[in-house]
Coordinates of C-alpha atoms in Angstrom, one line a residue:
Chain A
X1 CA 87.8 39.8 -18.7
X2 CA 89.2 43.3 -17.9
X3 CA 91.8 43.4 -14.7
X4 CA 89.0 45.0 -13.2
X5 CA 86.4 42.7 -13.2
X6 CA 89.3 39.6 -12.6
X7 CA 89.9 41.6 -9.0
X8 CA 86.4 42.0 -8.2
X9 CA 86.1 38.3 -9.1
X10 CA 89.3 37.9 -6.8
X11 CA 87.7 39.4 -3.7
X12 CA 84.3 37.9 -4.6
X13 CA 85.7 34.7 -4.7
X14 CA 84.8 31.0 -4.9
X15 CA 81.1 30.4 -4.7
X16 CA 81.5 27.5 -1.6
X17 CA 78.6 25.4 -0.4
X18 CA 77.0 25.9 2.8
X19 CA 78.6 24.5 6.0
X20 CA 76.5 21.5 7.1
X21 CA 74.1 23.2 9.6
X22 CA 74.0 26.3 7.9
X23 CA 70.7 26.3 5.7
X24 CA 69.1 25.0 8.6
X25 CA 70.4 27.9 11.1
X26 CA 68.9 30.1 8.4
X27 CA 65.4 28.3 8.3
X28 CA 65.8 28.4 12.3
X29 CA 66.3 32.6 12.4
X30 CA 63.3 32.8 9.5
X31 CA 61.0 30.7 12.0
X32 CA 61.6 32.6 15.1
X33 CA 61.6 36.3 13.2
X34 CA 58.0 35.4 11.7
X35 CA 57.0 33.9 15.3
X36 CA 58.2 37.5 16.6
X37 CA 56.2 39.1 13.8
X38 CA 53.0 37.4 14.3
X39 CA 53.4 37.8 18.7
X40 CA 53.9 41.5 17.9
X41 CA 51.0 41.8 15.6
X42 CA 48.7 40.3 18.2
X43 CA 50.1 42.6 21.0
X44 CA 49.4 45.5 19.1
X45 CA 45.8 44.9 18.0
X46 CA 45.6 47.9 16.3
X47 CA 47.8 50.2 18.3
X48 CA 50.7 49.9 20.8
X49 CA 51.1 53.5 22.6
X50 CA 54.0 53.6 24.6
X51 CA 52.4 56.3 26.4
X52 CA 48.2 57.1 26.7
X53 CA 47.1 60.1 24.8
X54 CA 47.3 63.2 26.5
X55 CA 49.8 61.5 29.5
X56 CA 52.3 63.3 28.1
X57 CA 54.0 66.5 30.3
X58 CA 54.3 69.7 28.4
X59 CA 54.9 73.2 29.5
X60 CA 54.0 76.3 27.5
X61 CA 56.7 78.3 26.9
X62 CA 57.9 81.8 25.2
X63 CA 60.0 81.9 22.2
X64 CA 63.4 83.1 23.4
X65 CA 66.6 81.7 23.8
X66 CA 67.2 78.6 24.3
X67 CA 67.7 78.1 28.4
X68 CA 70.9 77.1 29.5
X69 CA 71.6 73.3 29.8
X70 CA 69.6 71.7 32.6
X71 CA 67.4 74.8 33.2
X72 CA 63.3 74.5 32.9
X73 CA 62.5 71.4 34.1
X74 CA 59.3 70.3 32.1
X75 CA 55.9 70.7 34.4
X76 CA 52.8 68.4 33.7
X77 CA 50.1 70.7 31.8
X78 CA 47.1 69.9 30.4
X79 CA 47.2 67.7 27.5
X80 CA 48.0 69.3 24.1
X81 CA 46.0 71.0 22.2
X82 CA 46.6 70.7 17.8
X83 CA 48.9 72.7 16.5
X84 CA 49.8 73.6 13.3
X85 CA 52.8 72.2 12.1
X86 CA 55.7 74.2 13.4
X87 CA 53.2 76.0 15.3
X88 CA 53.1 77.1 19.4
X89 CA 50.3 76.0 20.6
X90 CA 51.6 73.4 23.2
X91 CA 55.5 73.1 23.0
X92 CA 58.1 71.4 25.2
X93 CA 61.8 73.6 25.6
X94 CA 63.8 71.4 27.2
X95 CA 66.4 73.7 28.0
X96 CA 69.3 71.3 26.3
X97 CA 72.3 72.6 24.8
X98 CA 70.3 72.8 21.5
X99 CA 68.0 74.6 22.5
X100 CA 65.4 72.3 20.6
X101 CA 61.6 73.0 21.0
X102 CA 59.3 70.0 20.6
X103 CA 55.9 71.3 19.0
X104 CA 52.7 68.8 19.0
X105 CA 52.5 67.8 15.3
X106 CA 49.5 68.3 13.4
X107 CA 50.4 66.8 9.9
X108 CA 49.5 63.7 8.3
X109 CA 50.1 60.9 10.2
X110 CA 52.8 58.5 8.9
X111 CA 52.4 54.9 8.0
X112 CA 53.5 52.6 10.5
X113 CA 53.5 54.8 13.2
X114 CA 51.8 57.8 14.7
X115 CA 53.5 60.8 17.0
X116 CA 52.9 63.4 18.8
X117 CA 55.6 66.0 18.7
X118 CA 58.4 67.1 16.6
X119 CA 60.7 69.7 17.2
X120 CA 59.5 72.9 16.1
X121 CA 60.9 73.3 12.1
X122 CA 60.7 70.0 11.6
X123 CA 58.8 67.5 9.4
X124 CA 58.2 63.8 8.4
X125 CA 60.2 63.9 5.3
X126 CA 59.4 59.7 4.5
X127 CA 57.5 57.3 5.8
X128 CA 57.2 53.7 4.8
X129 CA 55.9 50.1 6.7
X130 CA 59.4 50.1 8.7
X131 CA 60.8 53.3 8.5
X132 CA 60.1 57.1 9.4
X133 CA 62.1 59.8 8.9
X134 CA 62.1 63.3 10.4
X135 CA 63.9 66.2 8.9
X136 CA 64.4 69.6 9.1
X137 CA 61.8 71.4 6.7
X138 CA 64.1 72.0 3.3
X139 CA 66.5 69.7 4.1
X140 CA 68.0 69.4 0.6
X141 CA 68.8 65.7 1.2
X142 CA 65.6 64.4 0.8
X143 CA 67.4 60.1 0.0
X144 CA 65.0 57.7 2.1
X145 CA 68.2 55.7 2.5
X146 CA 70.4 58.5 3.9
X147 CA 69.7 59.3 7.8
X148 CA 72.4 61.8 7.8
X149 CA 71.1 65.0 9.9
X150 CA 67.8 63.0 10.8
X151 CA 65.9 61.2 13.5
X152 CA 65.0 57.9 12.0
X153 CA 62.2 55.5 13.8
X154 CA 61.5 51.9 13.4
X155 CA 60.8 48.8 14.8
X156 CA 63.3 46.5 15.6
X157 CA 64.0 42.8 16.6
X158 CA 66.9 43.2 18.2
X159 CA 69.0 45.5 20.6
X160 CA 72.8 45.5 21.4
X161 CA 73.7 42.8 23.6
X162 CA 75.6 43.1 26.6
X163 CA 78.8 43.7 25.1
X164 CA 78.2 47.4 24.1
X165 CA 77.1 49.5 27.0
X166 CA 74.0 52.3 26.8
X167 CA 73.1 54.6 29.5
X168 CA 69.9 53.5 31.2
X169 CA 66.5 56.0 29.9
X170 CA 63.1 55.7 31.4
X171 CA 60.6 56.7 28.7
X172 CA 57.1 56.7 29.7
X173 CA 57.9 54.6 32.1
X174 CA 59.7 51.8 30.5
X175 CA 63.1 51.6 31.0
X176 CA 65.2 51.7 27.7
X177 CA 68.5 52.1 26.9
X178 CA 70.6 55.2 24.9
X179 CA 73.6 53.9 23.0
X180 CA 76.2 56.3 21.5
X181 CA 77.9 55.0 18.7
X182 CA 82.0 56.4 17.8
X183 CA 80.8 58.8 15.7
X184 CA 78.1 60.3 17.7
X185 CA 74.6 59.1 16.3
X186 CA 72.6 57.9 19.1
X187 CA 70.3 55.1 19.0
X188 CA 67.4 54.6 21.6
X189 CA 66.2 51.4 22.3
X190 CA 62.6 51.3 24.5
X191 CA 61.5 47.1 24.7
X192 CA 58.2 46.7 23.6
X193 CA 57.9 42.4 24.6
X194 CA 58.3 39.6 22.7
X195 CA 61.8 41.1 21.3
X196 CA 60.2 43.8 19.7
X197 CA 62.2 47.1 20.2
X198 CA 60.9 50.8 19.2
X199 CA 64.8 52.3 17.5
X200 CA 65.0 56.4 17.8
X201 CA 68.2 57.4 15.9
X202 CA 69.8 61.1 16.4
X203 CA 72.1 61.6 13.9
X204 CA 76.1 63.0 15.3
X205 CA 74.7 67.1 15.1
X206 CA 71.5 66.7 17.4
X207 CA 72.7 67.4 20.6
X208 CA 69.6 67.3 22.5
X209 CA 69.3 66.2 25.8
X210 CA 68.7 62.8 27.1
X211 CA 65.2 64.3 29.0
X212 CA 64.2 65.4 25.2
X213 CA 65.0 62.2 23.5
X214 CA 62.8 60.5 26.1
X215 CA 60.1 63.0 25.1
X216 CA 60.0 62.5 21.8
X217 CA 60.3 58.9 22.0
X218 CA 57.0 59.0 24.4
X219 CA 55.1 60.7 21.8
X220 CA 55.5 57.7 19.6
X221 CA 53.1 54.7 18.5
X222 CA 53.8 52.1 17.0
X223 CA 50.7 51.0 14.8
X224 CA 49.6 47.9 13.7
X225 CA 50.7 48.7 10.2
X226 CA 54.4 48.7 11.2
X227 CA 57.1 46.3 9.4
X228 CA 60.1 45.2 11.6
X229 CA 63.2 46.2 9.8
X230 CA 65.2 43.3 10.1
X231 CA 63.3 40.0 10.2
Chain B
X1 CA 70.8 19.0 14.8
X2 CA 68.8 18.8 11.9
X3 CA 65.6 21.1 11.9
X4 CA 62.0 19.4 11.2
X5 CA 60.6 20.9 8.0
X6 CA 57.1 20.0 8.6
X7 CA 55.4 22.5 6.6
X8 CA 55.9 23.9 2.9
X9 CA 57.1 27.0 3.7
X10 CA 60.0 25.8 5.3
X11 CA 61.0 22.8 2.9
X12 CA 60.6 25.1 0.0
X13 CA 63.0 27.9 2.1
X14 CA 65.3 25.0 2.6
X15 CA 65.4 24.1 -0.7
X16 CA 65.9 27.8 -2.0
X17 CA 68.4 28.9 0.5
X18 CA 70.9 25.5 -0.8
X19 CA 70.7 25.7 -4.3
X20 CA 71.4 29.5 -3.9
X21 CA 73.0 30.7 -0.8
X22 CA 76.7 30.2 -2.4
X23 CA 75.8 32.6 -4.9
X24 CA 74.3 34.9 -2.0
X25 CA 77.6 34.9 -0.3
X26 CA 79.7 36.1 -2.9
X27 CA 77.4 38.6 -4.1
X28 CA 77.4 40.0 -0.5
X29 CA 81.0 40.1 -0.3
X30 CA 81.3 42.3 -3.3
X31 CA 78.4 44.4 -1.9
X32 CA 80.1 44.8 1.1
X33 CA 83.6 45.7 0.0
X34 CA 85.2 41.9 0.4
X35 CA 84.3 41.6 4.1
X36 CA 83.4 38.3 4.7
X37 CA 81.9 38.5 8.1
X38 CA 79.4 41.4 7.7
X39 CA 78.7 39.6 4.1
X40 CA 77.4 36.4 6.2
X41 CA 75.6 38.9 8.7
X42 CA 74.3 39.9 5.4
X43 CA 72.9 37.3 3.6
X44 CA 71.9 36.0 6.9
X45 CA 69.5 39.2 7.4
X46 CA 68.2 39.1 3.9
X47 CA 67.5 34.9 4.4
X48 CA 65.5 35.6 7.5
X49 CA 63.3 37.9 5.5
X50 CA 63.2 36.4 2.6
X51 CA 61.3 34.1 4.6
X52 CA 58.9 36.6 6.6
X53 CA 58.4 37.7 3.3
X54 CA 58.1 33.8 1.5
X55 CA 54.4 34.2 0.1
X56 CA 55.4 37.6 -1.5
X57 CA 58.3 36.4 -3.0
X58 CA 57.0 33.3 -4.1
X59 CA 54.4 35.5 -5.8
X60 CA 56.9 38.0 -7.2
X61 CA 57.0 37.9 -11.0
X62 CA 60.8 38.5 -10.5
X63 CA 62.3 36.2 -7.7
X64 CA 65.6 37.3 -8.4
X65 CA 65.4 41.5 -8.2
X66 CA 63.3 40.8 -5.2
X67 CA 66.0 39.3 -4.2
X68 CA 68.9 41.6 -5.3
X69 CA 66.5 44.6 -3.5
X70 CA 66.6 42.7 -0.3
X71 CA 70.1 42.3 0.1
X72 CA 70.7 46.0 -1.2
X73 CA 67.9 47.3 1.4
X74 CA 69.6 44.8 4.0
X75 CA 73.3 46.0 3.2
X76 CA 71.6 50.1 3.5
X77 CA 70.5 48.7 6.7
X78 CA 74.0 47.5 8.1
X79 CA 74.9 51.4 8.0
X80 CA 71.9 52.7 9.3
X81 CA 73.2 50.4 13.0
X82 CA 76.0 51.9 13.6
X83 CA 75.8 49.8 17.2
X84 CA 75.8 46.6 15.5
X85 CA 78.7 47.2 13.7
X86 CA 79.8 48.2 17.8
X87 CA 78.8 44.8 18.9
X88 CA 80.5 42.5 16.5
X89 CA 83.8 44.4 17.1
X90 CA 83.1 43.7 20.6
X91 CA 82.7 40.3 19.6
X92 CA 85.2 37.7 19.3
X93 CA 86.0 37.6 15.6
X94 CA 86.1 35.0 13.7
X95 CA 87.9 34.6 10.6
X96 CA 86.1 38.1 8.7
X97 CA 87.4 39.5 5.9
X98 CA 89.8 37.7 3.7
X99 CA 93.2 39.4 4.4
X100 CA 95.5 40.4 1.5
X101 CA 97.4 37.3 0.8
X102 CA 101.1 37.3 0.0
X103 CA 100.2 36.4 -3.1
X104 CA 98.1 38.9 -4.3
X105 CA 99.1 41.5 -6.4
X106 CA 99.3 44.6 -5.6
X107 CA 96.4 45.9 -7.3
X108 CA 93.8 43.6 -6.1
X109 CA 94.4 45.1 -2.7
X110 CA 94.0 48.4 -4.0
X111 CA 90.5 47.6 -5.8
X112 CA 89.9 45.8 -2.7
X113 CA 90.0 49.0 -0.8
X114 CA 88.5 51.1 -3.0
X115 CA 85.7 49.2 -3.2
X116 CA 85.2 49.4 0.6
X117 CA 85.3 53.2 0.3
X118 CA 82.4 53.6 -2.1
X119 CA 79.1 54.4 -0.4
X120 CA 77.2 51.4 0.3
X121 CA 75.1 52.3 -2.6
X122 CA 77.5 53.2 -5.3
X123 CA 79.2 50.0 -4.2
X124 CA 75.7 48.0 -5.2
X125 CA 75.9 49.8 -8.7
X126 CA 78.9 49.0 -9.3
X127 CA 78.7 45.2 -8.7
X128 CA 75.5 45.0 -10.1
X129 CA 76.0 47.0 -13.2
X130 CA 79.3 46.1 -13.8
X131 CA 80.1 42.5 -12.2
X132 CA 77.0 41.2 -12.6
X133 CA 75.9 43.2 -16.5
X134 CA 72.6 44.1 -15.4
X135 CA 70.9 46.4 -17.7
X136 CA 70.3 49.5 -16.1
X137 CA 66.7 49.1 -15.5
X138 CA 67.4 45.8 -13.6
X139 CA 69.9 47.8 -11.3
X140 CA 67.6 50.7 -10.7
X141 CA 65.0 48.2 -9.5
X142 CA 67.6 46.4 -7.1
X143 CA 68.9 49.5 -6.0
X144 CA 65.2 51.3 -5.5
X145 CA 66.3 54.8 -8.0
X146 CA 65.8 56.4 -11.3
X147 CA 67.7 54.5 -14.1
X148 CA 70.3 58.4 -14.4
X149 CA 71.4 57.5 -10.8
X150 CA 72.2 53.9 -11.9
X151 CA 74.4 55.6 -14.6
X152 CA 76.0 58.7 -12.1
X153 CA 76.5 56.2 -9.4
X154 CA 78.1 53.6 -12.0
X155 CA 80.1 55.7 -13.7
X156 CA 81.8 57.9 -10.4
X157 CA 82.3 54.2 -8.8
X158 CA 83.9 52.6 -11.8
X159 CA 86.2 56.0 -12.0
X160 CA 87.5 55.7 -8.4
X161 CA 88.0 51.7 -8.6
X162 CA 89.8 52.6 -11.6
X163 CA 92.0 55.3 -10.1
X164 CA 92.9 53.2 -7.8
X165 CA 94.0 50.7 -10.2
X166 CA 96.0 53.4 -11.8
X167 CA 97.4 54.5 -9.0
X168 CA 99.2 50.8 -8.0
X169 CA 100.1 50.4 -11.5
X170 CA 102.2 53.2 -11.7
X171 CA 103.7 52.9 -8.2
X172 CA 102.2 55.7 -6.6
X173 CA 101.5 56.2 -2.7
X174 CA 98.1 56.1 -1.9

């Protein structure tokens, strides 16, 4: 055996058998994630919205500048109309420090869930059972596993606990929680019941502003199709 | 407490998870750099799908790269949660990764660190490929790519454990 592979083997180390109480802690986690799973699927029925079609408040707006941070406050209009992808036909400027524009979406609908605006430029790059990503159109980093410069969505089983602290959200009128990690990605966590959570990760360089994220996030459904991503 | 395994699924699980859970363990170790405590978060994660997921991978015609693409999907995952990683630090730790003995050499600690610096999938190549002798198209399957990013990813993680190596052999400062 090469010194490499004998210090990989080092680190690896001994193969030990499992603690008493340990395989049955695992059976025990297995039972109560497929218990989750099968709750969830009978919730949904076919569809969990988070908000109603056509609830959602938009305000037409001009192409311009983006305001300055905290300006147009978003009005309820009448519900939007199609657009074409990365059109204007019903947008939403949130006035954040980005300046980002949400535009209804008028694409494909991806697996697992279904939404109702992206920001303008934008597209679904991947979509699988558990996992969607959004990109910027051309983003030359097209990995599924890399969420670098992204906003990934999925459906999660779990949330952080009390120990790291999130700054309370209300979107659509359920009251979720916006946690900022070190390095600036920020995770949105709305409950869904039964320990199901709908997970909306910013990636560090999308400095929108909280009132956006809670946009977008309201523009999503979760479908019956979905896959939990852990459990 | 012991739990009930009134039904097949779970007595088969049971079964499964104690002949190979060991073997799990180490593998996730390696997969996630020698840290022992997100390797048990890991193998953890993968066992409670593994048995969402028991019919389908009691009907998979190869149990064991289901299983090698479940822990590498599960170890992806762990770095897609950045606010996990926040909660267990927040946690109070138990005994997590194995610190560098006295004992051991120099080197080791080195690969040891190296290790932890290659991106989570190049890290998975390299233990798969390398460690473990997969073929290639067995580690393209685990890791979900083309069998030429199997060999780019193997190859750029073998050279940096290797400077590394280099680098504590002849006595230089990292």
């Amino acid at each position: 055996m090469s010194d490499l592979r004998q210090y990989l083997d080092r680190i690896a180390g001994p193969e030990h058998p499992p603690a008493p109480g340990t395989v049955d802690s695992d059976v025990t986690r297995g039972r109560v994630a497929l218990r989750r799973k099968r709750q969830v699927h009978g919730l949904l029925g076919g569809a969990l919205a988070l908000v109603a079609v056509g609830a959602l408040g938009v305000a037409v707006v001009t192409a311009g500048p983006p305001a300055e941070r905290g300006g147009d406050r978003i009005e309820a209009a009448p519900s939007a109309a199609p657009a074409t992808p990365g059109g204007t036909a019903s947008a939403v400027d949130t006035g954040g420090a980005s300046g980002v524009r949400l535009v209804a979406f008028a694409g494909d609908q991806p697996e697992g869930f279904t939404i109702d605006m992206v920001p303008e430029g934008w597209e679904i790059q991947s979509s699988v059972a558990t996992t969607l990503l959004i990109a910027p159109i051309g983003l030359p980093d097209r990995n599924p596993d890399s969420f670098a410069n992204k906003i990934t969505v999925s459906l999660q089983d779990e949330a952080p606990g009390a120990g790291v602290p999130g700054e309370q959200v209300t979107v659509a009128g359920r009251p979720a929680a916006l946690w900022t990690s070190e390095d600036g990605v920020r995770t949105l966590f709305v409950p869904l019941g039964d320990g199901a959570y709908l997970n909306v990760q910013l990636w560090n360089n999308l400095r929108w502003d909280t009132a956006t994220i809670a946009e977008f996030a309201a523009g999503i459904t979760v479908t019956d199709d979905v896959q939990r991503s852990r459990g | 407490m012991k739990v009930g395994r009134g039904n097949a699924r779970d007595q088969e699980f049971h079964d499964f998870v104690s002949a190979r859970r060991a073997g799990l363990v180490r593998t996730a170790t390696l997969l996630t750099g020698g840290d022992a405590h997100t390797a048990e978060d890991l193998v953890q994660t993968t066992l409670t799908r593994l048995y969402v997921a028991w019919p389908s991978f009691r009907a998979a015609r190869n149990p064991d790269g289901y299983l090698r693409r479940a822990l590498v999907n599960c170890l992806v995952d762990e770095h897609r949660r950045p606010w996990r990683r926040a909660e267990r630090s927040t946690a109070v730790p138990p005994e997590t990764e194995a610190p560098v003995s006295a004992d051991e050499p120099e080197a080791a600690g080195e690969v040891r660190r190296a290790l932890r610096e290659l991106p989570p999938r190049m890290r998975a190549a390299v233990v798969f490929r390398y460690f473990y002798e997969l073929d290639i198209a067995e580690t393209a399957d685990a890791l979900g790519c083309s069998t030429g990013t199997v060999k780019s990813q193997t190859a750029r993680g073998l050279d940096r454990l290797r400077e590394a190596l280099d680098r504590s052999v002849s006595g230089a400062v990292i």
